[in-house]
Amino acid sequence: MALCLVWIGRLVFFGVVCLQSYSLASYPAEYKHDDGFYALCLLFVPALVLRFYILCEEKKLQWLFAVWLLYVVAFVILIGVIFGGSEPIEEKLDKEKFFGPNVLKMTLCLSPFILLLLLSTGTDSIAYRELIWMLSLRIALDLFDGVEMLDVIIEDSEDNNAISDSFEKAILAFVCISFLLSPLQLIEVKLDGYDDWKYDKCMMISRTTLQVLGVNCVFLGLRLALFLKHGKDASIFIAKNVIVISLGLFEICSACKCCGCEYDSDF
């Protein structure tokens, strides 16, 4: 039964990626009136091809980080097309159209779901699933964090652009950086012998430091600016950033065996 669910999840992964790629490509195609933009769907093909190859060669399971990297690169390019440029598409979104702001938000929110499908259906190994589960939830939470920041830009366009263009560009830049950094978390997981999955201590320390300083501290600063200067209600995700920063510092102290904390290499 478990193996059957794994295969169903794998099929759903391919279907959801195709659905998201088509939906994202539909925005420049419809709002720029150029069907050639549907070719952007091809950006996701390398990730799907590599995932299919790993299905055939399960010994290459550690390459899942490369699948996610290829997916994220394609995803960020589409985000740049929709939110970037001199005339961003997100400023032209029409609520009366099917491909409006609400569908765009739902499409962006598919990324955490895609990540969970990718990692949870990697193999039916119990040791792998136990280790990857908490990691996948952590990455998914960071993805939702970035999507929520994009939602701020979308809602601002609906509210007659109360936020300056330079501030929106700063939000977009750091969101894209946070997405591109997400594959680093998968490199922490390594196979040490047959079916013996562990965390790479040095990689964990480097990634956690980068995540705390380059992502959550930056997002915290941006949200505080939105809250104090523009009156945007960001209290929930401000609390999330504070919690993640605190947990990140605890992880670093545990790994370095300082401040009375000790890292468990078997975790």
Short mmCIF file of C-alpha atoms in Angstrom, two decimals:
data_model
loop_
_atom_site.label_atom_id
_atom_site.label_comp_id
_atom_site.label_asym_id
_atom_site.label_seq_id
_atom_site.Cartn_x
_atom_site.Cartn_y
_atom_site.Cartn_z
CA MET A 1 0.00 0.00 0.00
CA ALA A 2 2.79 2.43 0.92
CA LEU A 3 4.62 1.71 -2.34
CA CYS A 4 1.40 2.32 -4.29
CA LEU A 5 0.98 5.73 -2.64
CA VAL A 6 4.60 6.58 -3.46
CA TRP A 7 3.99 5.90 -7.16
CA ILE A 8 0.75 7.88 -7.11
CA GLY A 9 2.67 10.78 -5.55
CA ARG A 10 5.29 10.55 -8.28
CA LEU A 11 2.65 10.76 -11.00
CA VAL A 12 1.00 13.70 -9.22
CA PHE A 13 4.41 15.43 -9.09
CA PHE A 14 4.74 15.35 -12.88
CA GLY A 15 1.13 16.50 -13.30
CA VAL A 16 1.39 19.43 -10.87
CA VAL A 17 4.68 20.67 -12.37
CA CYS A 18 3.11 20.63 -15.85
CA LEU A 19 0.02 22.43 -14.52
CA GLN A 20 2.07 25.11 -12.78
CA SER A 21 4.35 25.68 -15.78
CA TYR A 22 1.36 26.11 -18.09
CA SER A 23 -0.39 28.46 -15.68
CA LEU A 24 2.68 30.66 -15.16
CA ALA A 25 3.44 30.80 -18.89
CA SER A 26 -0.18 31.78 -19.57
CA TYR A 27 0.27 35.15 -17.87
CA PRO A 28 2.84 36.64 -20.27
CA ALA A 29 1.09 34.88 -23.17
CA GLU A 30 -2.27 36.46 -22.32
CA TYR A 31 -1.26 39.88 -21.06
CA LYS A 32 1.40 40.45 -23.72
CA HIS A 33 -0.81 38.85 -26.39
CA ASP A 34 1.94 36.54 -27.59
CA ASP A 35 1.40 32.77 -27.58
CA GLY A 36 5.15 32.33 -28.01
CA PHE A 37 5.50 32.71 -24.24
CA TYR A 38 4.00 29.24 -23.83
CA ALA A 39 7.45 28.00 -24.86
CA LEU A 40 8.57 28.99 -21.36
CA CYS A 41 6.96 25.73 -20.20
CA LEU A 42 9.98 23.99 -21.73
CA LEU A 43 12.15 25.46 -18.96
CA PHE A 44 10.71 22.83 -16.62
CA VAL A 45 11.51 19.91 -18.96
CA PRO A 46 15.10 19.34 -17.67
CA ALA A 47 13.80 18.90 -14.10
CA LEU A 48 11.14 16.44 -15.24
CA VAL A 49 13.58 14.47 -17.41
CA LEU A 50 16.10 14.17 -14.57
CA ARG A 51 13.34 13.10 -12.17
CA PHE A 52 12.27 10.39 -14.61
CA TYR A 53 15.89 9.22 -14.91
CA ILE A 54 16.16 8.94 -11.12
CA LEU A 55 13.00 6.83 -11.12
CA CYS A 56 14.78 4.40 -13.42
CA GLU A 57 18.05 4.56 -11.44
CA GLU A 58 17.13 4.81 -7.75
CA LYS A 59 20.82 4.66 -6.84
CA LYS A 60 20.94 8.26 -8.07
CA LEU A 61 18.45 9.36 -5.40
CA GLN A 62 20.83 11.99 -4.06
CA TRP A 63 20.41 13.80 -7.36
CA LEU A 64 16.99 14.96 -6.20
CA PHE A 65 18.66 18.20 -5.14
CA ALA A 66 19.56 18.73 -8.82
CA VAL A 67 15.93 18.16 -9.82
CA TRP A 68 14.85 20.80 -7.34
CA LEU A 69 17.62 23.15 -8.50
CA LEU A 70 16.53 22.84 -12.15
CA TYR A 71 12.91 23.38 -11.12
CA VAL A 72 13.75 26.43 -9.00
CA VAL A 73 15.77 28.05 -11.80
CA ALA A 74 12.81 27.66 -14.18
CA PHE A 75 10.42 28.90 -11.51
CA VAL A 76 12.52 32.00 -10.79
CA ILE A 77 12.76 32.83 -14.51
CA LEU A 78 8.96 32.75 -14.79
CA ILE A 79 8.68 34.93 -11.68
CA GLY A 80 11.08 37.39 -13.29
CA VAL A 81 8.98 37.48 -16.46
CA ILE A 82 5.75 38.12 -14.51
CA PHE A 83 7.02 40.48 -11.80
CA GLY A 84 10.07 42.05 -13.45
CA GLY A 85 10.73 44.34 -16.40
CA SER A 86 9.76 47.93 -17.08
CA GLU A 87 6.07 47.00 -17.32
CA PRO A 88 5.46 44.08 -14.91
CA ILE A 89 2.57 41.83 -15.78
CA GLU A 90 1.44 41.74 -12.16
CA GLU A 91 0.46 45.42 -12.49
CA LYS A 92 -1.93 44.53 -15.34
CA LEU A 93 -3.74 41.65 -13.66
CA ASP A 94 -7.46 41.68 -14.31
CA LYS A 95 -9.75 40.16 -11.67
CA GLU A 96 -12.37 39.49 -14.33
CA LYS A 97 -10.08 37.14 -16.25
CA PHE A 98 -9.43 33.52 -15.31
CA PHE A 99 -5.69 34.14 -15.19
CA GLY A 100 -6.06 36.93 -12.66
CA PRO A 101 -4.43 37.66 -9.28
CA ASN A 102 -6.15 34.84 -7.38
CA VAL A 103 -5.11 32.12 -9.83
CA LEU A 104 -1.57 33.52 -9.83
CA LYS A 105 -1.42 33.28 -6.02
CA MET A 106 -2.69 29.69 -6.09
CA THR A 107 -0.21 28.81 -8.85
CA LEU A 108 2.71 30.18 -6.84
CA CYS A 109 1.54 28.24 -3.78
CA LEU A 110 1.94 24.98 -5.72
CA SER A 111 5.73 25.16 -5.27
CA PRO A 112 5.77 23.96 -1.61
CA PHE A 113 3.41 21.14 -2.63
CA ILE A 114 5.72 20.19 -5.51
CA LEU A 115 8.67 20.10 -3.11
CA LEU A 116 6.82 17.81 -0.69
CA LEU A 117 5.85 15.49 -3.56
CA LEU A 118 9.43 15.40 -4.84
CA LEU A 119 11.02 14.56 -1.50
CA SER A 120 8.37 12.35 0.08
CA THR A 121 8.16 10.10 -3.00
CA GLY A 122 11.92 9.79 -3.52
CA THR A 123 12.00 6.21 -2.24
CA ASP A 124 10.00 3.86 -0.02
CA SER A 125 12.94 3.67 2.41
CA ILE A 126 11.72 4.31 5.96
CA ALA A 127 15.11 5.72 7.02
CA TYR A 128 15.00 8.20 4.14
CA ARG A 129 11.42 9.32 4.79
CA GLU A 130 12.02 9.85 8.51
CA LEU A 131 15.04 12.04 7.82
CA ILE A 132 13.63 13.98 4.88
CA TRP A 133 10.21 14.71 6.38
CA MET A 134 11.24 17.48 8.78
CA LEU A 135 13.68 18.89 6.23
CA SER A 136 10.99 19.07 3.55
CA LEU A 137 8.59 20.82 5.92
CA ARG A 138 11.27 23.38 6.76
CA ILE A 139 11.97 24.13 3.09
CA ALA A 140 8.24 24.26 2.31
CA LEU A 141 7.75 26.81 5.08
CA ASP A 142 10.52 28.98 3.59
CA LEU A 143 8.88 28.70 0.17
CA PHE A 144 5.56 29.87 1.60
CA ASP A 145 7.50 32.74 3.16
CA GLY A 146 8.74 33.82 -0.26
CA VAL A 147 5.34 33.35 -1.90
CA GLU A 148 3.76 35.54 0.78
CA MET A 149 6.24 38.30 -0.09
CA LEU A 150 5.19 38.03 -3.75
CA ASP A 151 1.59 38.24 -2.57
CA VAL A 152 2.46 41.61 -1.01
CA ILE A 153 3.52 42.86 -4.45
CA ILE A 154 0.33 41.54 -6.08
CA GLU A 155 -1.91 43.13 -3.46
CA ASP A 156 -0.01 46.40 -3.70
CA SER A 157 -0.75 46.54 -7.41
CA GLU A 158 -4.44 46.17 -6.56
CA ASP A 159 -4.11 48.98 -3.97
CA ASN A 160 -2.80 51.57 -6.45
CA ASN A 161 0.91 50.98 -5.79
CA ALA A 162 1.37 52.37 -2.28
CA ILE A 163 4.83 50.75 -2.13
CA SER A 164 7.64 52.32 -4.17
CA ASP A 165 8.99 50.49 -7.23
CA SER A 166 12.48 50.29 -5.73
CA PHE A 167 11.13 48.61 -2.59
CA GLU A 168 9.13 46.12 -4.69
CA LYS A 169 12.24 45.32 -6.72
CA ALA A 170 14.15 44.71 -3.49
CA ILE A 171 11.42 42.32 -2.32
CA LEU A 172 11.45 40.51 -5.67
CA ALA A 173 15.25 40.20 -5.67
CA PHE A 174 15.46 38.71 -2.17
CA VAL A 175 12.53 36.37 -2.83
CA CYS A 176 14.30 34.99 -5.91
CA ILE A 177 17.52 34.63 -3.92
CA SER A 178 15.68 32.73 -1.18
CA PHE A 179 14.22 30.34 -3.76
CA LEU A 180 17.63 29.77 -5.37
CA LEU A 181 19.15 29.01 -1.95
CA SER A 182 16.55 26.34 -1.12
CA PRO A 183 18.42 23.48 -2.91
CA LEU A 184 21.32 23.95 -0.46
CA GLN A 185 19.22 22.35 2.25
CA LEU A 186 18.95 19.14 0.23
CA ILE A 187 22.73 18.86 -0.11
CA GLU A 188 22.89 18.39 3.66
CA VAL A 189 21.38 14.92 3.32
CA LYS A 190 23.92 12.24 2.39
CA LEU A 191 23.88 8.48 2.02
CA ASP A 192 26.40 6.88 4.38
CA GLY A 193 26.37 3.20 3.52
CA TYR A 194 23.35 1.18 2.47
CA ASP A 195 20.09 2.89 3.44
CA ASP A 196 21.87 4.99 6.08
CA TRP A 197 20.87 8.62 5.58
CA LYS A 198 22.56 11.37 7.61
CA TYR A 199 23.07 15.12 7.69
CA ASP A 200 26.34 16.68 6.55
CA LYS A 201 27.42 18.75 9.55
CA CYS A 202 29.60 21.32 7.74
CA MET A 203 27.00 21.86 5.04
CA MET A 204 24.29 22.26 7.66
CA ILE A 205 26.24 24.98 9.49
CA SER A 206 26.97 26.88 6.26
CA ARG A 207 23.41 26.63 4.98
CA THR A 208 21.82 27.58 8.30
CA THR A 209 24.07 30.64 8.63
CA LEU A 210 23.24 31.73 5.09
CA GLN A 211 19.55 31.08 5.62
CA VAL A 212 19.44 33.07 8.86
CA LEU A 213 21.45 36.06 7.61
CA GLY A 214 20.60 36.13 3.91
CA VAL A 215 16.94 35.14 4.00
CA ASN A 216 15.11 35.38 7.32
CA CYS A 217 16.92 38.46 8.67
CA VAL A 218 16.35 40.23 5.34
CA PHE A 219 12.68 39.18 5.18
CA LEU A 220 12.25 40.30 8.78
CA GLY A 221 13.66 43.72 7.92
CA LEU A 222 11.46 44.04 4.83
CA ARG A 223 8.33 43.06 6.75
CA LEU A 224 9.10 45.47 9.58
CA ALA A 225 9.42 48.22 6.96
CA LEU A 226 6.10 47.19 5.41
CA PHE A 227 4.47 47.15 8.83
CA LEU A 228 5.90 50.40 10.18
CA LYS A 229 6.00 52.50 7.03
CA HIS A 230 3.13 51.18 4.94
CA GLY A 231 0.82 49.73 7.57
CA LYS A 232 0.86 46.24 6.04
CA ASP A 233 -0.24 43.50 8.44
CA ALA A 234 2.68 41.06 8.44
CA SER A 235 2.61 40.02 12.10
CA ILE A 236 2.28 36.27 11.44
CA PHE A 237 5.28 36.03 9.13
CA ILE A 238 7.29 38.45 11.27
CA ALA A 239 6.81 35.97 14.11
CA LYS A 240 7.77 33.14 11.73
CA ASN A 241 11.03 34.89 10.79
CA VAL A 242 11.89 35.52 14.44
CA ILE A 243 11.23 31.85 15.31
CA VAL A 244 13.29 30.55 12.36
CA ILE A 245 16.17 32.89 13.22
CA SER A 246 16.11 31.67 16.83
CA LEU A 247 15.99 28.01 15.78
CA GLY A 248 18.76 28.61 13.25
CA LEU A 249 21.03 30.11 15.88
CA PHE A 250 20.26 27.15 18.15
CA GLU A 251 21.18 24.72 15.34
CA ILE A 252 24.48 26.51 14.75
CA CYS A 253 25.33 26.47 18.46
CA SER A 254 24.42 22.77 18.65
CA ALA A 255 26.57 21.90 15.64
CA CYS A 256 29.52 23.89 16.98
CA LYS A 257 28.99 22.45 20.50
CA CYS A 258 28.91 25.86 22.12
CA CYS A 259 26.56 27.59 24.56
CA GLY A 260 25.86 24.26 26.26
CA CYS A 261 24.43 22.67 23.11
CA GLU A 262 25.73 19.57 21.37
CA TYR A 263 25.02 18.40 17.80
CA ASP A 264 23.78 14.87 17.22
CA SER A 265 25.42 13.63 14.00
CA ASP A 266 22.90 10.81 13.67
CA PHE A 267 19.90 13.14 13.50
#
